[in-house]
PDB file of C-alpha atoms in Angstrom:
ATOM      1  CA  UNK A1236       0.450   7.389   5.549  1.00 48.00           C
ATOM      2  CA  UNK A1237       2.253   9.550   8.089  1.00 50.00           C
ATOM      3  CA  UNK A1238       2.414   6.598  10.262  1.00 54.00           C
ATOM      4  CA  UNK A1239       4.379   4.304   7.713  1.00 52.00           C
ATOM      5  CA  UNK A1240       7.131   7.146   7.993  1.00 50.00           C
ATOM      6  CA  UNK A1241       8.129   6.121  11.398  1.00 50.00           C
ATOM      7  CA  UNK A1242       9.043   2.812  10.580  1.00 48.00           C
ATOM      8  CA  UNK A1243      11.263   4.069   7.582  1.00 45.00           C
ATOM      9  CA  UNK A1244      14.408   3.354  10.442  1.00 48.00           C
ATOM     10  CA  UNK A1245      13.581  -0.070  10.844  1.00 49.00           C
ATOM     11  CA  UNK A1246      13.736  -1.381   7.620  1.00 46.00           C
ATOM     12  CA  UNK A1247      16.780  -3.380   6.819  1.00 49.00           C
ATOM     13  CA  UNK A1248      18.252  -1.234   4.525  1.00 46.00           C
ATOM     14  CA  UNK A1249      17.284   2.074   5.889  1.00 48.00           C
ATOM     15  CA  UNK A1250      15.275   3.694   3.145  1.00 49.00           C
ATOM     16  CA  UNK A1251      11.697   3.249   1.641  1.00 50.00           C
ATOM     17  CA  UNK A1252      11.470   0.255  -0.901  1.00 51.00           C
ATOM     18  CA  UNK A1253      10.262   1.234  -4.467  1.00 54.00           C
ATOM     19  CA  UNK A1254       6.858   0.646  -4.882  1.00 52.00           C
ATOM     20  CA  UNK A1255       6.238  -2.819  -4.959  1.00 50.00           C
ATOM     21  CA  UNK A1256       9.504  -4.161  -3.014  1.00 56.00           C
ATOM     22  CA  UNK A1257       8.827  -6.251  -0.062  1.00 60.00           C
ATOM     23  CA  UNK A1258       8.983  -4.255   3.565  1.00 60.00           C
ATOM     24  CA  UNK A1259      11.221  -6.027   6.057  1.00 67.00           C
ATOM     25  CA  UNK A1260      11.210  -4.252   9.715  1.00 74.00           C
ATOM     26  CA  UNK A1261      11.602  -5.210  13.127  1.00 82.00           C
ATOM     27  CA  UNK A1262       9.224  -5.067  15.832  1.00 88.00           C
ATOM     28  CA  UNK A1263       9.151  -5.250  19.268  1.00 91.00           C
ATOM     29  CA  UNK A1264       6.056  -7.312  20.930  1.00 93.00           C
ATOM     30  CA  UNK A1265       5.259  -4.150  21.796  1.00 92.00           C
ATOM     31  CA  UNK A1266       4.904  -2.813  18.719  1.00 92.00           C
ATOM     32  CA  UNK A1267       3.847  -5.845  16.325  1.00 95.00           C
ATOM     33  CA  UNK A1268      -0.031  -5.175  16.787  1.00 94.00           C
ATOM     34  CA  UNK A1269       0.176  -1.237  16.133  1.00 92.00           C
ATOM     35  CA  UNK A1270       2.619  -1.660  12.834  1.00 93.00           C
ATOM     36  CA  UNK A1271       0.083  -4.630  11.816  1.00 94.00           C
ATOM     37  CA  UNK A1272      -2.864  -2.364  11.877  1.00 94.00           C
ATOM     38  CA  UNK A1273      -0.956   0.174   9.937  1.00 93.00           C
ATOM     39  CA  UNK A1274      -0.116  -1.482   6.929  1.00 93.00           C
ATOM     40  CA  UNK A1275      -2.956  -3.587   7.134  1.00 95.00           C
ATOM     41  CA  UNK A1276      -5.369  -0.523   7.211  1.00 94.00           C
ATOM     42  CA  UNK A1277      -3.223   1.617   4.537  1.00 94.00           C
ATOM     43  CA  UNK A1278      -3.067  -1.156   2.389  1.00 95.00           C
ATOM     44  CA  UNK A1279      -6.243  -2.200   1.939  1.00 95.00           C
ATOM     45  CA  UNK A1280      -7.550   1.843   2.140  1.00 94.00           C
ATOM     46  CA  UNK A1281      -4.663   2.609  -1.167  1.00 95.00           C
ATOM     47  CA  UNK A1282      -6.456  -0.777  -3.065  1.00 95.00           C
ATOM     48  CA  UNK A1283     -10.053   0.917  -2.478  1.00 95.00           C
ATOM     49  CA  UNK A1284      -8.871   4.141  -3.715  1.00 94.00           C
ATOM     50  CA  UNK A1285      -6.871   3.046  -6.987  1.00 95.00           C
ATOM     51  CA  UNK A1286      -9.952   0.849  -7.414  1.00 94.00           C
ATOM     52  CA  UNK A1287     -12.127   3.937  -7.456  1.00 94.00           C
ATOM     53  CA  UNK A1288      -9.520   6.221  -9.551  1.00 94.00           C
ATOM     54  CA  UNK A1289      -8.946   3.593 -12.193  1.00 92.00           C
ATOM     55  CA  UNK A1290     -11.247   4.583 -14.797  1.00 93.00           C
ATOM     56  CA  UNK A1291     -10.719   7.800 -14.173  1.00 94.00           C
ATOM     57  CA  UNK A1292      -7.722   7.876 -14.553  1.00 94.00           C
ATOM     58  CA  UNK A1293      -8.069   6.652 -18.990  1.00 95.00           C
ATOM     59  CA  UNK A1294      -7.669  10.027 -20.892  1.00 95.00           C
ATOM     60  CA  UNK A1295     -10.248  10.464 -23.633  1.00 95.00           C
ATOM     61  CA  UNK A1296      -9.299  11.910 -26.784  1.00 95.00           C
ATOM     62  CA  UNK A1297      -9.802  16.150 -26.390  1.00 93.00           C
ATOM     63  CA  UNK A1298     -10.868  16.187 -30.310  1.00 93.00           C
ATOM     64  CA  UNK A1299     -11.584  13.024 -32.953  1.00 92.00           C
ATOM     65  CA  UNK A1300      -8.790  14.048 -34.762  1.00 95.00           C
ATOM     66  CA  UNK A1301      -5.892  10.894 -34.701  1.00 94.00           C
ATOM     67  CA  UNK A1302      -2.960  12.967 -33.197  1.00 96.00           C
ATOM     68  CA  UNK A1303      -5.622  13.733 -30.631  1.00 95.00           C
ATOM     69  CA  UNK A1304      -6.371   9.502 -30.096  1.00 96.00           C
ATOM     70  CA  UNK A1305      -3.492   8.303 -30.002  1.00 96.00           C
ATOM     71  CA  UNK A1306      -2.299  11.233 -27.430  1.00 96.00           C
ATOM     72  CA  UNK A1307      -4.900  10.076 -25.187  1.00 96.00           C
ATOM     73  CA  UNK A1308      -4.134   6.432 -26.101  1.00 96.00           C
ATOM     74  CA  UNK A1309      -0.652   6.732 -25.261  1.00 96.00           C
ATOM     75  CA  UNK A1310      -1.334   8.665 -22.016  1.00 96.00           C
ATOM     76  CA  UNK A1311      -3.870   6.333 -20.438  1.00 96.00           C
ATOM     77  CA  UNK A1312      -1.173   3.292 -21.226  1.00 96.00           C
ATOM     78  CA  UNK A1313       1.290   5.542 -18.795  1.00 96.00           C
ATOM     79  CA  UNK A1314      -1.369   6.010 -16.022  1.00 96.00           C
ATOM     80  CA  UNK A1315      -3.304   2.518 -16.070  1.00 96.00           C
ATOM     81  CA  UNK A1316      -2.341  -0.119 -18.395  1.00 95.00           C
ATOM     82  CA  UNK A1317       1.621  -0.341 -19.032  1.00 96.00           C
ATOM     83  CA  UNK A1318       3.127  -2.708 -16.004  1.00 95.00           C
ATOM     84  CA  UNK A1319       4.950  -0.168 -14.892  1.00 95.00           C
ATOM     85  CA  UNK A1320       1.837   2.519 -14.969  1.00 95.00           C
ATOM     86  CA  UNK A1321       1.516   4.741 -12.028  1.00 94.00           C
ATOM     87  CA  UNK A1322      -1.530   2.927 -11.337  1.00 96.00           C
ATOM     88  CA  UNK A1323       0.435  -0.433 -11.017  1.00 96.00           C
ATOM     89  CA  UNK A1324       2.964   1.550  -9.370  1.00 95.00           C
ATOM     90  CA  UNK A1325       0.504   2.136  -6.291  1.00 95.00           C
ATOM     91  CA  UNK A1326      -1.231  -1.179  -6.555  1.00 95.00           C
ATOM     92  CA  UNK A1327       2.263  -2.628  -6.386  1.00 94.00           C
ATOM     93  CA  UNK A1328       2.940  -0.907  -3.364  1.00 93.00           C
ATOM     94  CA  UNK A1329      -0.462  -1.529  -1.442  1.00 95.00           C
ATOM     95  CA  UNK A1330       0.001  -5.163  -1.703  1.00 94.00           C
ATOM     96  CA  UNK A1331       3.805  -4.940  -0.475  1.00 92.00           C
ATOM     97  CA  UNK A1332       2.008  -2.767   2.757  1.00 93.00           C
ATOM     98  CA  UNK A1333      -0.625  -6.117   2.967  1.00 95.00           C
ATOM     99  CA  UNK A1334       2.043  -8.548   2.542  1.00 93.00           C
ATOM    100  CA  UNK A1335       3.809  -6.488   5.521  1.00 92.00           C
ATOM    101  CA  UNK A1336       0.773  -6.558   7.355  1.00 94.00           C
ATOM    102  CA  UNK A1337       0.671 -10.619   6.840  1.00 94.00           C
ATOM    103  CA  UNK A1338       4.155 -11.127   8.057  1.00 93.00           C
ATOM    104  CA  UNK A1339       3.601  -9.295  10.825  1.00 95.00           C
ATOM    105  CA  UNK A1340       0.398 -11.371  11.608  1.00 96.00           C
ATOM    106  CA  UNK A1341       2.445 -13.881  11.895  1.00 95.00           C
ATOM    107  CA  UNK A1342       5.343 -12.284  13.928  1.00 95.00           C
ATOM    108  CA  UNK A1343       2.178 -11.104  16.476  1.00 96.00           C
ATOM    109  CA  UNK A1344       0.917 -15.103  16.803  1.00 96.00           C
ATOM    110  CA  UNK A1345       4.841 -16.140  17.271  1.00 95.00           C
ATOM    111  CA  UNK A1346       4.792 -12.754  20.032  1.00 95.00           C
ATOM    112  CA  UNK A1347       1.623 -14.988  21.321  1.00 96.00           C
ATOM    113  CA  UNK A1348      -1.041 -13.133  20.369  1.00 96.00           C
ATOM    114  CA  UNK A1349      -4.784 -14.561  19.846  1.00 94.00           C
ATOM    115  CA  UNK A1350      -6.322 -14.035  16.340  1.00 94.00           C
ATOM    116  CA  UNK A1351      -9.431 -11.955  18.547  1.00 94.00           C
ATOM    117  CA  UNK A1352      -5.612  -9.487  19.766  1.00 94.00           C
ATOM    118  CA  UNK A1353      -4.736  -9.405  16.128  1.00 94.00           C
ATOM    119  CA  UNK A1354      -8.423  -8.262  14.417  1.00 92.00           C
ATOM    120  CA  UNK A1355      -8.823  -6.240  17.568  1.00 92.00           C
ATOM    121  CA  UNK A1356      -5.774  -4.130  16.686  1.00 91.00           C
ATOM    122  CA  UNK A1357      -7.382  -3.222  13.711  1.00 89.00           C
ATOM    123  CA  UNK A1358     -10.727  -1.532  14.889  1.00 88.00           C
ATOM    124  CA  UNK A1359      -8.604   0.525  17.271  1.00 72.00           C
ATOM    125  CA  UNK A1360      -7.044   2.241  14.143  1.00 73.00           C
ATOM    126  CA  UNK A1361      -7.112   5.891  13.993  1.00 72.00           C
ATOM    127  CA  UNK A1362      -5.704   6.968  10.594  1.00 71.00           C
ATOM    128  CA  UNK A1363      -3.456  10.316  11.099  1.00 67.00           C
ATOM    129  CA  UNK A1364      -3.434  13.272   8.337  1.00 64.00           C
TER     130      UNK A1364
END
């Protein structure tokens, strides 16, 4: 998500949103195709991955003693099933980077771009580490 960092500046109020905020930035014509592909590609990538992680992520109980099930009760509502689990943390902030990517779908077809511009942006898409 290195690339996501760059646009930190552009936001309207100058920092990251928590996880699950709504992103507004400003782009350039220039620049509305690349930022699409971005949070369009991170977004959906983040979804696969939590989707993956998700059931690993529930904590079985180390012994079948009941201070030992309700630990790992407890701890799996933290990580995956409280609304505010990290889980729904993450998931709350891959669909803020797709609802991004939709407004600035939109912003690239008011720019003038063709639907074939916008979905070719996306197979150009070199994710950086």
């Amino acid at each position: 998500m290195n690339e996501l960092a760059g646009y930190y500046d552009r936001w309207e109020d100058k920092s990251p949103p928590p996880s699950g905020g709504d992103l507004t930035i400003k782009v350039s014509r220039e620049q509305v195709l690349q930022a699409y592909s971005i949070f369009k590609n991170e977004g959906d990538r983040l979804r696969y991955e939590l989707g993956k992680l998700q059931d690993k992520l529930r904590v079985p109980p180390c012994g079948g003693d009941p201070v030992s099930e309700d630990t790992a009760k407890a701890m799996t509502w933290k990580f995956v099933d409280a609304p505010d689990s990290y889980y729904h943390r993450y998931l709350g902030l891959a669909q803020s980077f797709l609802a991004t990517a939709e407004q600035l779908q939109r912003t690239a077809k008011e720019y003038g771009f063709t639907d074939e511009d916008i979905a070719g942006s996306l197979k150009g898409y070199k994710r950086i580490d």
